[in-house]
PDB file of C-alpha atoms in Angstrom:
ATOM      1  CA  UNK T   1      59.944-144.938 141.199  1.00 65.00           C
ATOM      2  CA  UNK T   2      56.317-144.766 141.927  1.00 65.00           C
ATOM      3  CA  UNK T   3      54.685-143.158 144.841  1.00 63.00           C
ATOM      4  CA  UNK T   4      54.387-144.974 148.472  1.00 63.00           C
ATOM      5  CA  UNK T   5      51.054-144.412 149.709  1.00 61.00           C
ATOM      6  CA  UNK T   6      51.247-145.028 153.645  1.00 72.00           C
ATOM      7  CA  UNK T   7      47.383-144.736 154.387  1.00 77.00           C
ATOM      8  CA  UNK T   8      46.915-148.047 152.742  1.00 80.00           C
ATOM      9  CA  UNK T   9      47.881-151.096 153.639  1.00 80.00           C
ATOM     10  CA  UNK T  10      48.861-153.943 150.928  1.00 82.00           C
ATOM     11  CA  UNK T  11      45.561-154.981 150.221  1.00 85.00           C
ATOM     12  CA  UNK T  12      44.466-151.503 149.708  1.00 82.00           C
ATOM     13  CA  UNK T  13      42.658-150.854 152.636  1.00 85.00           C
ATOM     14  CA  UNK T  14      42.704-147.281 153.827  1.00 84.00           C
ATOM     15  CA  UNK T  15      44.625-147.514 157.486  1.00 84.00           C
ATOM     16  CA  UNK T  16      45.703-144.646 160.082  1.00 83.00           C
ATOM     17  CA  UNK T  17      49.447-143.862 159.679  1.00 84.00           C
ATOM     18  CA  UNK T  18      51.361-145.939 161.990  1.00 84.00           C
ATOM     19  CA  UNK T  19      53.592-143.348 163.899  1.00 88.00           C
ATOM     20  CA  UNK T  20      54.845-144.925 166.311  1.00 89.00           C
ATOM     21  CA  UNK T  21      58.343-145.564 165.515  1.00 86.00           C
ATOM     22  CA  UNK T  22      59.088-141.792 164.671  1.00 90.00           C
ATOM     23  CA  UNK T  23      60.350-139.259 167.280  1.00 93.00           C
ATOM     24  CA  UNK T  24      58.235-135.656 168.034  1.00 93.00           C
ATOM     25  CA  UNK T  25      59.601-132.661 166.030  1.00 95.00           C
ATOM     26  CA  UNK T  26      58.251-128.962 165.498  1.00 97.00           C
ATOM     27  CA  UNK T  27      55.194-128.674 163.300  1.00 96.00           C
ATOM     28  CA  UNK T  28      53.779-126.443 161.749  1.00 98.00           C
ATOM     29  CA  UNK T  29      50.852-125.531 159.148  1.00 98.00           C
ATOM     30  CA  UNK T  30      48.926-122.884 157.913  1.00 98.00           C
ATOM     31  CA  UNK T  31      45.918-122.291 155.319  1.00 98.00           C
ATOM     32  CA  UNK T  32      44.238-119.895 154.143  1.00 98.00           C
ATOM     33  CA  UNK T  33      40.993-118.882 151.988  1.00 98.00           C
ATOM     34  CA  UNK T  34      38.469-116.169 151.133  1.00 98.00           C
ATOM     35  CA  UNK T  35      34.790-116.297 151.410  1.00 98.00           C
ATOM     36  CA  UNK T  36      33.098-113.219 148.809  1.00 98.00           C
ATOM     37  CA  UNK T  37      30.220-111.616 150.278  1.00 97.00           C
ATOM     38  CA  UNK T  38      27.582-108.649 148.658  1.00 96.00           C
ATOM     39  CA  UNK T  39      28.392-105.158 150.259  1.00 97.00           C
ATOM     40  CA  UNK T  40      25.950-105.502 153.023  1.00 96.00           C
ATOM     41  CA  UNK T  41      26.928-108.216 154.153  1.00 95.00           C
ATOM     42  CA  UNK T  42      30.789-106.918 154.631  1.00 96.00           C
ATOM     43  CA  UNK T  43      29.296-103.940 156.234  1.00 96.00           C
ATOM     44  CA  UNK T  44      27.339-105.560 158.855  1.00 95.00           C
ATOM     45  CA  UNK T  45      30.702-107.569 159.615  1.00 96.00           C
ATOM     46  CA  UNK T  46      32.768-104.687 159.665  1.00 95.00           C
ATOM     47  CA  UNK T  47      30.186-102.430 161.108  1.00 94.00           C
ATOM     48  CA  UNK T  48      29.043-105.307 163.712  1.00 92.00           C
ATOM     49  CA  UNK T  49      25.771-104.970 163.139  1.00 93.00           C
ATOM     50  CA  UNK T  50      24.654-108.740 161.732  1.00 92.00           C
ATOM     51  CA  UNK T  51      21.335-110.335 163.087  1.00 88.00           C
ATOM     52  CA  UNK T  52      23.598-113.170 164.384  1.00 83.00           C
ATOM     53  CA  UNK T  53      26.115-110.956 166.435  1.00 89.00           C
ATOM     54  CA  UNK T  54      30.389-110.750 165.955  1.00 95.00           C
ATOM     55  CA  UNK T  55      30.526-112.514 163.006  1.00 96.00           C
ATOM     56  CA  UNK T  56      33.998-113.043 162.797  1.00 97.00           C
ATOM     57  CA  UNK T  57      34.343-113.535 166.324  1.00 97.00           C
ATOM     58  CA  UNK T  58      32.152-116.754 166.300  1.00 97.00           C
ATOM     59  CA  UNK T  59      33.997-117.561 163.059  1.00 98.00           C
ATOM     60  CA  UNK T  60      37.387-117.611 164.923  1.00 98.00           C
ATOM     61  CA  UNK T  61      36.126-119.777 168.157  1.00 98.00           C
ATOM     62  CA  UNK T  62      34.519-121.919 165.513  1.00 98.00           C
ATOM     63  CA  UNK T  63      37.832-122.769 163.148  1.00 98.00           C
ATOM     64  CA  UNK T  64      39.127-123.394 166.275  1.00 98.00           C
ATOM     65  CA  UNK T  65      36.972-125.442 167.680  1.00 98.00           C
ATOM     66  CA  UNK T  66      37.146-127.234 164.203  1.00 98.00           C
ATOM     67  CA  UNK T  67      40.609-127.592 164.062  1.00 98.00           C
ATOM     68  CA  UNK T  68      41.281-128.779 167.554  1.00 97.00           C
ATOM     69  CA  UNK T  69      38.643-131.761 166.455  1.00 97.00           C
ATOM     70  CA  UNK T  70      39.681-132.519 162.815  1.00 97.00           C
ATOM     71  CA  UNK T  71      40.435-135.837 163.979  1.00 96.00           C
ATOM     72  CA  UNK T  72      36.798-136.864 164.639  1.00 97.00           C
ATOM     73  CA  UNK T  73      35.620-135.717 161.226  1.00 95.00           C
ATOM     74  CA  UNK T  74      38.310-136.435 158.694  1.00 93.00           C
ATOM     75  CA  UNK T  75      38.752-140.270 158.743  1.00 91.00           C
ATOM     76  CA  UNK T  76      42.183-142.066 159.791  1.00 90.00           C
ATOM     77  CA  UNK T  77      43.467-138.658 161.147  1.00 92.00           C
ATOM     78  CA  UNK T  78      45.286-139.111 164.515  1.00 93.00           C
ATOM     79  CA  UNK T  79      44.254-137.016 167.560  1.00 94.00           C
ATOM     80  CA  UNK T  80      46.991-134.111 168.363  1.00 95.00           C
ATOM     81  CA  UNK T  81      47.679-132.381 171.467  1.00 94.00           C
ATOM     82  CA  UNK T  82      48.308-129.227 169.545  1.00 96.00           C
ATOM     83  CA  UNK T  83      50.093-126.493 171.501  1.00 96.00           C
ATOM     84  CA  UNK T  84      49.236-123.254 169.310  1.00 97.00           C
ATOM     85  CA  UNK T  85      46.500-122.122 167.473  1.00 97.00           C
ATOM     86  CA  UNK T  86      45.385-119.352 166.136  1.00 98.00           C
ATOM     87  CA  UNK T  87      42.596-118.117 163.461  1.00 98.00           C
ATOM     88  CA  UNK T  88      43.007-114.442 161.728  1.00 98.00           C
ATOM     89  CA  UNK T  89      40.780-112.358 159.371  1.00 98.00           C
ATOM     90  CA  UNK T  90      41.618-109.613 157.073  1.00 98.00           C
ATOM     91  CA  UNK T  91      38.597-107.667 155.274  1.00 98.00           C
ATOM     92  CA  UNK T  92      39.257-107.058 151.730  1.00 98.00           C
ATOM     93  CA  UNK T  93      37.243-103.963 151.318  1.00 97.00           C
ATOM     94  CA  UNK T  94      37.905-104.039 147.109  1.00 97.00           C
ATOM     95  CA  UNK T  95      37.223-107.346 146.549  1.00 97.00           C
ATOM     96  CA  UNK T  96      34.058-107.504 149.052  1.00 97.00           C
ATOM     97  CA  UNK T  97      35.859-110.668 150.844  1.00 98.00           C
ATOM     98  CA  UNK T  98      37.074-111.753 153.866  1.00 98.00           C
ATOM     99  CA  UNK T  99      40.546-114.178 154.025  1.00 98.00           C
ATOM    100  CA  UNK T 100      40.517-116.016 156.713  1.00 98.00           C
ATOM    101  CA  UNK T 101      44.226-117.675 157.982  1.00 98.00           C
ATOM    102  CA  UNK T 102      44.636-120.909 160.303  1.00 98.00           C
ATOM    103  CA  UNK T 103      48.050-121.491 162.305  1.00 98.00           C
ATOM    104  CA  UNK T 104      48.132-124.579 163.988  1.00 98.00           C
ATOM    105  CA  UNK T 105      51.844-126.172 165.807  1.00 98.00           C
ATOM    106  CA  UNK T 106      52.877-128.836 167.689  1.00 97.00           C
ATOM    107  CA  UNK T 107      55.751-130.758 169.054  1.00 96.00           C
ATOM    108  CA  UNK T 108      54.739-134.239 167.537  1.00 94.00           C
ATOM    109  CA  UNK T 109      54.753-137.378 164.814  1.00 93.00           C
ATOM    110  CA  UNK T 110      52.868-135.841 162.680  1.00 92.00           C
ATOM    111  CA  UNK T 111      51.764-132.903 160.726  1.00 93.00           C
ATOM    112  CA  UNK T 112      48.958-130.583 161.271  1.00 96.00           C
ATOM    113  CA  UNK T 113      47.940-129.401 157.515  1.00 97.00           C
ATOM    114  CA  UNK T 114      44.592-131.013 158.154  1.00 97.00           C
ATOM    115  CA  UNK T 115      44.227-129.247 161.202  1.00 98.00           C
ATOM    116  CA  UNK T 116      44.876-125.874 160.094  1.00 98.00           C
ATOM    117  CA  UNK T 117      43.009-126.847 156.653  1.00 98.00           C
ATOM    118  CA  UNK T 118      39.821-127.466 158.629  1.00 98.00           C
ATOM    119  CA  UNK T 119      40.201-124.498 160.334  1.00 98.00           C
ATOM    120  CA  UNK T 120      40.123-122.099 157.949  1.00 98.00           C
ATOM    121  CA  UNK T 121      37.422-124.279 156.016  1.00 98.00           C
ATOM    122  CA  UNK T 122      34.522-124.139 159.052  1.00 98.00           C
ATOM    123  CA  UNK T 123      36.200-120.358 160.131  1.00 98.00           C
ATOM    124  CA  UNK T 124      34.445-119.087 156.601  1.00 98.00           C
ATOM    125  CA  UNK T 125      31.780-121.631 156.239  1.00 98.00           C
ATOM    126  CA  UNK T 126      30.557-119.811 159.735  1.00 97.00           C
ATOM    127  CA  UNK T 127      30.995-116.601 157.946  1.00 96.00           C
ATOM    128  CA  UNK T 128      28.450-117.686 155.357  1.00 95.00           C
ATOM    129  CA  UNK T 129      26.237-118.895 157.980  1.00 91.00           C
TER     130      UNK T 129
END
C-alpha cells in the first residue's frame, strides 16, 4: 500500500493539514543536537567570559523564542498554543561540544516535532553566533 501524503492535496499542491475533525490529545516532542566548538571557545562558555555575554543563556531564550514561532518560518505549519517548553544544555568537556535538548508539549491536534526541532536548531545556531 503506498504512502498517504496529507500535506498535498490531489493535484499535488502542498496544503496545511486539515485538523479540524480530530479531538486534542497529549503531545509531546523532543530533539536534540551538538554544536563542536575549539577549546576556547567551550571555555569562555563554561567560564562565562564570551565577548557576547551568557552564551547559553541567550541560546536557551532564543530556541525558545524559535520554537514558540516555528509556525511563521516553516511553511504550512499550524500555530500551537504550546503549554511547556523547555531548552537544556550539557557541556561535553571530551568531545569539545555542547548538546543542546528541546521539550516542547501540548494538549492539541497536532504534534510538536517541528517545534521542538526548531528549537534545538536556532538554540545551537546562537551558540555559533
Amino acid at each position: 500500500m503506498e504512502p498517504v501524503f496529507n500535506h498535498f492535496d490531489q493535484a499535488g499542491n502542498a496544503v496545511m493539514v486539515d485538523v479540524t475533525g480530530k479531538e486534542p490529545t497529549y503531545r509531546t516532542a523532543v530533539a536534540e543536537g551538538k554544536i563542536f566548538v575549539t577549546r576556547p571557545i567551550l571555555d569562555a562558555i563554561t567560564g562565562r567570559t564570551a565577548a557576547k555575554g551568557d552564551v547559553l543563556g541567550v541560546a536557551r531564550v532564543a530556541g525558545i523564542m524559535a520554537a514558540k514561532h516555528t509556525w511563521e518560518v516553516i511553511p504550512l505549519c499550524h500555530p500551537l498554543l504550546l503549554s511547556h517548553l523547555a531548552v537544556e544544555f550539557e557541556i561535553l568537556e571530551e568531545e569539545c561540544a555542547v548538546r543542546a535538548e528541546c521539550t516542547v508539549k501540548l494538549s492539541g491536534k497536532t504534534g510538536v516535532e517541528m517545534e521542538a526541532l526548531t528549537g534545538v536548531s536556532v538554540a545551537l545556531l546562537t551558540i555559533y553566533d
